[in-house]
Coordinates of C-alpha atoms in Angstrom, one line a residue:
Chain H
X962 CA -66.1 20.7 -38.5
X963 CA -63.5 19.8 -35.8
X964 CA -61.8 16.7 -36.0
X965 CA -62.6 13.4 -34.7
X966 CA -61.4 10.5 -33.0
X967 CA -62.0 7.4 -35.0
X968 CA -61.7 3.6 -33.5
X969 CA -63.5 0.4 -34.2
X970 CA -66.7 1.3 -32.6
X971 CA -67.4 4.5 -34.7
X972 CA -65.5 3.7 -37.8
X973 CA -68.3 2.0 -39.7
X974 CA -70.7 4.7 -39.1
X975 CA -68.5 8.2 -39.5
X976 CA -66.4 7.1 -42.3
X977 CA -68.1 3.8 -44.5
X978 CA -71.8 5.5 -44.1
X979 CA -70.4 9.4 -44.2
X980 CA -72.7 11.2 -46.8
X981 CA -69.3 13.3 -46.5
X982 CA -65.8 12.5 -48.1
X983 CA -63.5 11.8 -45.2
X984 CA -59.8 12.2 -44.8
X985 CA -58.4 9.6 -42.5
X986 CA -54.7 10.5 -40.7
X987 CA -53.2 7.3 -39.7
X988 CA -50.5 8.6 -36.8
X989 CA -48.7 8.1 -33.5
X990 CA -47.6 10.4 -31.0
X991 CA -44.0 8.9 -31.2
X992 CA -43.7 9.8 -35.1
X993 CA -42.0 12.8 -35.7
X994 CA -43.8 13.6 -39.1
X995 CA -47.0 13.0 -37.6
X996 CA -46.9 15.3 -35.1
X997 CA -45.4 18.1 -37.6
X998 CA -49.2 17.1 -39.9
X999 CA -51.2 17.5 -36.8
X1000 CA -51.8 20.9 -37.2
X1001 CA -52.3 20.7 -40.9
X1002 CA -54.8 18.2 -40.8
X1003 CA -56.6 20.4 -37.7
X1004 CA -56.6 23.2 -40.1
X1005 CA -58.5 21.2 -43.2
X1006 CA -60.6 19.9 -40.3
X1007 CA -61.9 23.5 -39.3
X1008 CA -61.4 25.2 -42.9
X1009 CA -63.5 22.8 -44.6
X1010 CA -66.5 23.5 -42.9
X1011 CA -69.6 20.8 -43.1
X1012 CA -67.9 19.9 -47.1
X1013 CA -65.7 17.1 -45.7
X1014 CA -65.5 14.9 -42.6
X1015 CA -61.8 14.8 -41.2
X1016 CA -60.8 11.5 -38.4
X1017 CA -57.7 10.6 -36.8
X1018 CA -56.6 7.4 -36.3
X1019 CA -53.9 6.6 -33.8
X1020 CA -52.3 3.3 -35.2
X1021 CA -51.4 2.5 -31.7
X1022 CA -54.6 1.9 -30.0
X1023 CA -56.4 0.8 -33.6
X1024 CA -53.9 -1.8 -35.2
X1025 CA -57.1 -3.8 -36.9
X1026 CA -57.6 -0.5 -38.1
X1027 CA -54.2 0.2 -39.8
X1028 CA -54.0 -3.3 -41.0
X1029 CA -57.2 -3.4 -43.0
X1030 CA -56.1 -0.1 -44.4
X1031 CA -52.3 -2.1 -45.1
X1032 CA -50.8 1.3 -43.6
X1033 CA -47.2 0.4 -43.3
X1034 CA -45.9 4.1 -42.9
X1035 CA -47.2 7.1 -40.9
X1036 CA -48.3 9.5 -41.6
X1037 CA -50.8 8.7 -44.4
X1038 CA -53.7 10.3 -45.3
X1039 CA -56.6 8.2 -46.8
X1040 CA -59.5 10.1 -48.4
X1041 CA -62.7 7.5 -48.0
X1042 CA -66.1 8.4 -50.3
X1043 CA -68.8 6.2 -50.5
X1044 CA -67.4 3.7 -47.8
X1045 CA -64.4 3.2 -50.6
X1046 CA -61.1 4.8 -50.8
X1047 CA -60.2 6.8 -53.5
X1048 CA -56.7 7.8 -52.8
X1049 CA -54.0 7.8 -50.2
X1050 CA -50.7 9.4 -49.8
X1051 CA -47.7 9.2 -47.6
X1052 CA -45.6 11.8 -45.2
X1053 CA -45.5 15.2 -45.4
X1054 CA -46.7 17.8 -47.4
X1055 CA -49.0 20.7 -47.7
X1056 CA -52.3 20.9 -46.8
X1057 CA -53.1 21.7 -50.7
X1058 CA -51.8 18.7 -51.6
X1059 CA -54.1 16.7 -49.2
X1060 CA -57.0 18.7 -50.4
X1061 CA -56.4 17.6 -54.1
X1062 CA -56.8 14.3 -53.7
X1063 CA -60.3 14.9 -52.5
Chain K
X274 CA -26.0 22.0 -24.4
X275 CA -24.9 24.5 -27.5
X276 CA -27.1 26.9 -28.8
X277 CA -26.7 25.6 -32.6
X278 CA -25.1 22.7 -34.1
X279 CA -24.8 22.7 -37.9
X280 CA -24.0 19.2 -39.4
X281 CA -21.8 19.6 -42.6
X282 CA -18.1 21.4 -42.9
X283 CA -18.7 22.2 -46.1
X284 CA -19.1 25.9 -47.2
X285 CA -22.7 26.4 -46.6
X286 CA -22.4 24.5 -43.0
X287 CA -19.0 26.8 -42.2
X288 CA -20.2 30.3 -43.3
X289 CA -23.5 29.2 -41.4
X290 CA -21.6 28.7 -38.2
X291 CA -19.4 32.0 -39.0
X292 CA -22.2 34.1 -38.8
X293 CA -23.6 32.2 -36.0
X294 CA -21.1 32.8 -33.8
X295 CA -20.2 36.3 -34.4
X296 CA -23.5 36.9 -32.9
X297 CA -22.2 35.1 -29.8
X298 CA -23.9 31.8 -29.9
X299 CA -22.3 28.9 -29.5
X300 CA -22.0 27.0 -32.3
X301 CA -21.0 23.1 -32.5
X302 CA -20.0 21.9 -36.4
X303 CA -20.3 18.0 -36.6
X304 CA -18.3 17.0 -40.1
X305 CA -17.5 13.6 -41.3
X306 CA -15.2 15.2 -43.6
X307 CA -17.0 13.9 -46.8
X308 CA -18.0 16.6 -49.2
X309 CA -18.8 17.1 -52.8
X310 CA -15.8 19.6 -52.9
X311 CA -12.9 17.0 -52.9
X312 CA -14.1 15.7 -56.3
X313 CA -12.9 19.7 -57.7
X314 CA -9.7 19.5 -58.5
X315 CA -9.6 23.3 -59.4
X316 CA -12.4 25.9 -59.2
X317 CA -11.9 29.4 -60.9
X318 CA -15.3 30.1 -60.3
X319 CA -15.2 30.9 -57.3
X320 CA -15.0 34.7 -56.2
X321 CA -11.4 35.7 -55.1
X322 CA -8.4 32.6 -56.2
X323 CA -7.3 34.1 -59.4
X324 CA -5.3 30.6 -59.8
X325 CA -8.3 28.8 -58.8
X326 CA -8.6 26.4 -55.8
X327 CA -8.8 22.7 -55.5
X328 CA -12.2 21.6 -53.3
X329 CA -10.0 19.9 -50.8
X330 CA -8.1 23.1 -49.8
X331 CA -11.2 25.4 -49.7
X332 CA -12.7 22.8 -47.6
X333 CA -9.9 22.4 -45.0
X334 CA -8.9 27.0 -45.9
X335 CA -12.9 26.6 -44.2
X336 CA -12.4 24.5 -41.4
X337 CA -9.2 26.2 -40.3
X338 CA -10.9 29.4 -40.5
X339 CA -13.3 28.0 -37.9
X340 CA -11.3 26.8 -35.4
X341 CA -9.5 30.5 -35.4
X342 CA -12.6 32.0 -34.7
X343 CA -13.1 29.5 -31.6
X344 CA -16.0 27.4 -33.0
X345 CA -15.7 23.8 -32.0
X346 CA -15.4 21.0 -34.5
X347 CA -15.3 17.5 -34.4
X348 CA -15.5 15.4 -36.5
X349 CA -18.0 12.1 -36.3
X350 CA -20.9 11.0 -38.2
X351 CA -24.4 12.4 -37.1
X352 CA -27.0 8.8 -36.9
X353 CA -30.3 10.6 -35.5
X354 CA -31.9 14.0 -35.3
X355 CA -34.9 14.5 -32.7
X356 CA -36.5 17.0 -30.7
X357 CA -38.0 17.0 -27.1
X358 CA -41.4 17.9 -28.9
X359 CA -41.9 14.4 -29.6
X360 CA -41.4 12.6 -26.4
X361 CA -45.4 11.5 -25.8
X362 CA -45.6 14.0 -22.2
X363 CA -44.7 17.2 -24.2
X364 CA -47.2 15.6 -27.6
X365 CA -49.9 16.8 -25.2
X366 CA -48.2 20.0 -23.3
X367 CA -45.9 21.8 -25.7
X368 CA -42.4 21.6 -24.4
X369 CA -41.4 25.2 -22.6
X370 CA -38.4 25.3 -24.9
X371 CA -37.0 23.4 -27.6
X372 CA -34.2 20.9 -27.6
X373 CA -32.9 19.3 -30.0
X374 CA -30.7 16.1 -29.3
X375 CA -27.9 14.6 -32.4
X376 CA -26.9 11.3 -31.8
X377 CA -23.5 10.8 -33.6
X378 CA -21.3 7.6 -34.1
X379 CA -19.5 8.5 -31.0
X380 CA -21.5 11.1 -28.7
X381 CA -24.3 13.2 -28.4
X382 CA -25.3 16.6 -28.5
X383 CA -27.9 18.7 -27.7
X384 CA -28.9 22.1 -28.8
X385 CA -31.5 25.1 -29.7
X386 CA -31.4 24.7 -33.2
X387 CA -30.0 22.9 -35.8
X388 CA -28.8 23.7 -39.7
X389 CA -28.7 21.1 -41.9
X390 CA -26.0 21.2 -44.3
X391 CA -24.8 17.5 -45.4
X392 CA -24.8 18.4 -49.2
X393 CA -27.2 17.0 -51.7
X394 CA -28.2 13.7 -50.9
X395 CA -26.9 10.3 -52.7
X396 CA -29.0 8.9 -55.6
X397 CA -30.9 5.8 -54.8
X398 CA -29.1 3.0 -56.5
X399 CA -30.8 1.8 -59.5
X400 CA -32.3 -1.2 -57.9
X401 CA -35.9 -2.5 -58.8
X402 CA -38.9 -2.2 -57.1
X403 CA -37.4 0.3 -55.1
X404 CA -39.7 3.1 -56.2
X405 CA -42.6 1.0 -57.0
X406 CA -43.0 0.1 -53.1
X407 CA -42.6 2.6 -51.1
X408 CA -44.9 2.6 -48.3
X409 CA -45.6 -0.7 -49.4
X410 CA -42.6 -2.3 -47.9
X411 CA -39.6 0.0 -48.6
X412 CA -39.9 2.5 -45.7
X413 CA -37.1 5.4 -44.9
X414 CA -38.3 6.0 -41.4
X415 CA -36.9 3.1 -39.0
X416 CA -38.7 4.9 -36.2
X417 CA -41.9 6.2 -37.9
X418 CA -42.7 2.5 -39.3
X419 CA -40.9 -0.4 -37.5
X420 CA -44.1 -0.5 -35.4
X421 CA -45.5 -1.7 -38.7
X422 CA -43.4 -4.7 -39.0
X423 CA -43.8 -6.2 -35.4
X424 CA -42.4 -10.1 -35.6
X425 CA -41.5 -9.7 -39.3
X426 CA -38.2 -10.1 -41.5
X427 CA -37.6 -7.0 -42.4
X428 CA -33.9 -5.7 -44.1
X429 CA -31.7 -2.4 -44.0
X430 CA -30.5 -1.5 -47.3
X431 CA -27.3 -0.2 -46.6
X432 CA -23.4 -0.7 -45.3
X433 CA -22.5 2.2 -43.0
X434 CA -23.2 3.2 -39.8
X435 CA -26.1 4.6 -40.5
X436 CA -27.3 1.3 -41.6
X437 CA -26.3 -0.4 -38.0
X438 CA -28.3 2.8 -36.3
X439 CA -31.3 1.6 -38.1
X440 CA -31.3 -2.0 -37.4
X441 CA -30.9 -1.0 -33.6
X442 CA -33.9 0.7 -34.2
X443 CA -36.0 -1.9 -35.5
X444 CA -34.4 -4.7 -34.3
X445 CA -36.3 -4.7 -30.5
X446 CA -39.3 -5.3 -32.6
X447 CA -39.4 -7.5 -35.3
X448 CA -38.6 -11.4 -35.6
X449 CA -35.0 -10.4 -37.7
X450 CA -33.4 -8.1 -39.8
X451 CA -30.9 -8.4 -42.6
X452 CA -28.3 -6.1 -43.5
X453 CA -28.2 -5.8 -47.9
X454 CA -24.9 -3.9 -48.1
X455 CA -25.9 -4.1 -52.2
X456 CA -22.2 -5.1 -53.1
X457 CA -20.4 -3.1 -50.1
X458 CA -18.3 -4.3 -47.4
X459 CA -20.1 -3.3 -43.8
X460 CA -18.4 -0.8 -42.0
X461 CA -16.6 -1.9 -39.0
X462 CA -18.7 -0.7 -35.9
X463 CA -16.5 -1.5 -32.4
X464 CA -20.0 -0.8 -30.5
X465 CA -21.8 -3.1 -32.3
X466 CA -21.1 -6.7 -32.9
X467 CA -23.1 -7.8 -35.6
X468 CA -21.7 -11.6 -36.0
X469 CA -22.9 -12.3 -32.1
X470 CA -26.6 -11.4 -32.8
X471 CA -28.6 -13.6 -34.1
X472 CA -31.6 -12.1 -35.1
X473 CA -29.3 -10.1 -37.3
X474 CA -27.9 -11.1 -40.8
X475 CA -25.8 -9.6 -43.0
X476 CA -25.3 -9.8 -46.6
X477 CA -22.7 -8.5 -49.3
X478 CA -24.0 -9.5 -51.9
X479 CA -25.4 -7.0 -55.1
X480 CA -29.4 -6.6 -55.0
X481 CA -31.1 -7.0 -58.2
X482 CA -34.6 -6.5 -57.5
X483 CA -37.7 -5.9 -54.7
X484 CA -40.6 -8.1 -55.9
X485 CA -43.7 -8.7 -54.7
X486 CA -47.8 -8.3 -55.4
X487 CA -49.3 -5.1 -53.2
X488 CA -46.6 -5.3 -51.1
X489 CA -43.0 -6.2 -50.6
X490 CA -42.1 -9.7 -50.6
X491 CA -38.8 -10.8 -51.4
X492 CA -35.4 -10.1 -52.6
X493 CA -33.8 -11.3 -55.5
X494 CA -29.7 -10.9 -55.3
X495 CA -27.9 -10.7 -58.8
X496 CA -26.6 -14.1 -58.5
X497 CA -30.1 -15.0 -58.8
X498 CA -30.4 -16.5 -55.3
X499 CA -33.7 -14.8 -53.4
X500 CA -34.4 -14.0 -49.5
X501 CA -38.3 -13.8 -48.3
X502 CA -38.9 -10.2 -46.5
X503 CA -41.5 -8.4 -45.5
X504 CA -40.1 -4.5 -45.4
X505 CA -37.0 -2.9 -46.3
X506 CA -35.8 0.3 -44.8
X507 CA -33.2 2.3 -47.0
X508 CA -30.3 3.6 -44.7
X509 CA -27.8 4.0 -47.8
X510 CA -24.7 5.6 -47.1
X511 CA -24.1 8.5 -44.3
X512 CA -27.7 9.9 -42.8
X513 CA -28.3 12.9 -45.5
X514 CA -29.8 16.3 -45.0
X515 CA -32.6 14.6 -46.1
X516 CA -32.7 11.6 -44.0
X517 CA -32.2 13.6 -41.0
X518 CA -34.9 16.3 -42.3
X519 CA -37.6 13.2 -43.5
X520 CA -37.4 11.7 -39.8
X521 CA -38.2 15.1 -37.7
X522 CA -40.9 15.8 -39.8
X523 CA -39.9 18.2 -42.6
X524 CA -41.3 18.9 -45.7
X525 CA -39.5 17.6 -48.6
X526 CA -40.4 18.2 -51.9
X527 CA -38.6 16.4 -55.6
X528 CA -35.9 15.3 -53.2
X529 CA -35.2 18.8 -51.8
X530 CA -35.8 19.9 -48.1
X531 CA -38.4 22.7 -48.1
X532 CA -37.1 26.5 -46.5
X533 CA -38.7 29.3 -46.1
X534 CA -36.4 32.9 -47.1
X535 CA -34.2 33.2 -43.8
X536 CA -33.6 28.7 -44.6
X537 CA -35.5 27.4 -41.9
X538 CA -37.6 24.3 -42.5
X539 CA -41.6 23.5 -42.1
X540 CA -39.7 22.7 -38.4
X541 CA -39.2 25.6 -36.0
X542 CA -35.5 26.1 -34.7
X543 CA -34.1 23.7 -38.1
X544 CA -32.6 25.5 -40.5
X545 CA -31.0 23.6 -44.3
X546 CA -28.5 25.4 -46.2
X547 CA -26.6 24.6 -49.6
X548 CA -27.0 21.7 -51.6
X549 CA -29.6 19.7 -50.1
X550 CA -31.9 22.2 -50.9
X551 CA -32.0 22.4 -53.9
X552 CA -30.8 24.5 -56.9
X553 CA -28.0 25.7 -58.2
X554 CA -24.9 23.5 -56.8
X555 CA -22.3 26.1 -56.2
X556 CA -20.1 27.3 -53.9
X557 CA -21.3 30.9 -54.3
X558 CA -25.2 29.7 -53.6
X559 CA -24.1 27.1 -50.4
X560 CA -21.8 30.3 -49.0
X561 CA -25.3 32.9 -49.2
X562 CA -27.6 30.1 -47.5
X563 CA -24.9 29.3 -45.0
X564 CA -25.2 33.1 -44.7
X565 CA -29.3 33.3 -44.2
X566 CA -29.2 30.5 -42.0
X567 CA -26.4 31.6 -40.0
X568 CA -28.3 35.0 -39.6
X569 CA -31.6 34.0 -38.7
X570 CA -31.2 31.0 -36.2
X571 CA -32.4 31.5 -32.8
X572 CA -33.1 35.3 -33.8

């Protein structure tokens, strides 16, 4: 499954009512680590296949977005299931570390 | 512009640029003269010195043998590492080649690729809390997370220039930042005049603990006396290896910067070499990384 593009008005319904777990990247195209995950994340998001839902969102165009999620360093990576977040981590790392958390 | 600069004059930093430059690149080594190898008073460990060595004079036996090859040296602290690939025109259209740009105290620098060799990074000093909230307040990225702290009191835990670099960064966007040396005197910056500014604050005095509930909320000084903040960026010290290799987007792993065989990063075109990544810390070990990374850059 590719990755999408997640903002206020599709948040609710691809990540709170995903049947799907969903890996959330909170980034910005001025953060240096963040760009070096980009293609990590795009490779989960195509490797995965239909198993997990994958959804960027860039902090600077969805702030309400970061702030209910009290992301206060980018990149992190918040796996979502069932509308609730089960775990989070920070900077970066391997892509088989993100997939563990899942 | 030079086709590699290597930051560290220690031995994995020197050989690095030896091998460099005998395959006619141009090579730039920034040093601020500050390595682990002053604190040997003798090695007979080292291949070669029958009587043994002291740390200082390998060091400066490395530098000289530097200079007579023609590599340029200077000596100045290195602040900030980035590359063109994250300026937001070239985030969309990949840049057609890569530059990197070192900002130092006193100048700046571009180049093709960079090697990393600033030794093995400082240990956190043993203050509380400082684990416990990370990416809850404490934050080693001025640049990756001041956006986060937009009209907030935020501090820079730190007393060198590195320290100042940050609260430049951050400073433009929140409401103030303080400056916890933790104990240390600040370093004497003649670009910067801290006393003028005041949305900045210093303070001398020895941090005890970070406190707060989910996040970051205050500080509490030894002498018991507390200061309300809502983020602290650690800029301890001189930039490390690891600083540098954190901010561009390198993998680190249990404090060590991630390499592949020929030493360069999860970055293309930076390379680390010697003690800051990990492993055994000899001379012998920094000398055969310089060696990898000196070989392989730009090839």
């Amino acid at each position: 499954m590719s990755v999408i593009t997640l903002n206020n008005e599709n948040f609710e319904q691809e990540v709170l009512q995903s049947r799907t777990p969903v890996i959330i990247d909170f980034w910005a195209s001025w953060c240096g680590p963040c760009r070096m995950m980009a293609p990590v994340i795009d490779e989960i998001g195509e490797s995965m296949g239909a198993s997990i839902k994958v959804g960027k969102v860039n902090v600077d165009e969805n702030q309400d977005l970061a702030e209910k999620y009290e992301v206060m360093s980018i990149p992190t990576f918040v796996i979502i299931k069932d509308g609730k977040e089960t775990a989070r981590t920070i900077g970066v790392q391997p892509k088989e570390e993100i997939l563990k958390l899942i | 512009m030079y086709d590699v600069v290597v930051i560290g004059g220690g031995p994995a930093g020197i050989t690095a640029s030896i091998y460099a430059k005998r395959r006619k690149l141009s090579v730039l080594v920034i040093s601020k003269k500050e390595t682990s190898l002053f604190k040997a008073e003798k090695i007979e460990n080292y291949y070669g010195f029958p009587q043994g060595i002291s740390g200082e004079e390998l060091y400066n036996n490395g530098i000289k043998q530097a200079e007579n090859l023609s590599i340029d040296i200077v000596e100045d602290e290195v602040v900030a590492l980035s590359s063109n690939e994250f300026n937001e025109k070239n985030f969309e259209n990949k840049a057609d080649e890569k530059i990197f740009e070192i900002e130092t105290v006193n100048s700046h620098y571009q180049a093709k690729a960079v090697i990393l060799a600033t030794g093995s990074n400082r240990l956190l000093p043993n203050i509380k809390g400082i684990q416990e909230f990370e990416g809850k307040g404490i934050s080693y990225c001025a640049i990756c997370d001041a956006f986060f702290y937009k009209g907030k009191d935020v501090a820079v835990l730190g007393s060198g220039n590195y320290a100042i670099h940050e609260m430049q960064e951050l400073k433009p966007i929140v409401n103030s930042v303080t400056i916890l040396t933790n104990g240390d005197k600040i370093v004497e910056n003649r670009d910067v005049d801290i006393s003028k500014d005041e949305k900045v604050q210093v303070i001398e005095k020895k941090v005890k603990e970070f406190r707060g509930d989910s996040k970051i909320q205050e500080v509490e000084f030894e002498d018991e006396t507390k200061k309300d903040i809502q983020g602290v960026f650690v800029a301890i010290a001189t930039a490390s290896s690891n600083d540098l290799a954190r901010k561009i987007g390198a993998r680190i792993e249990h404090g060590h910067i991630v390499t592949d065989e020929n030493m360069e990063t999860t970055v293309k075109g930076l390379f680390a070499c010697g003690d800051c990544t990990g492993g055994l810390l000899q001379i012998s070990k920094a000398v055969y990384e310089g060696t990898l990374a000196g070989l392989a850059v730009l090839r």
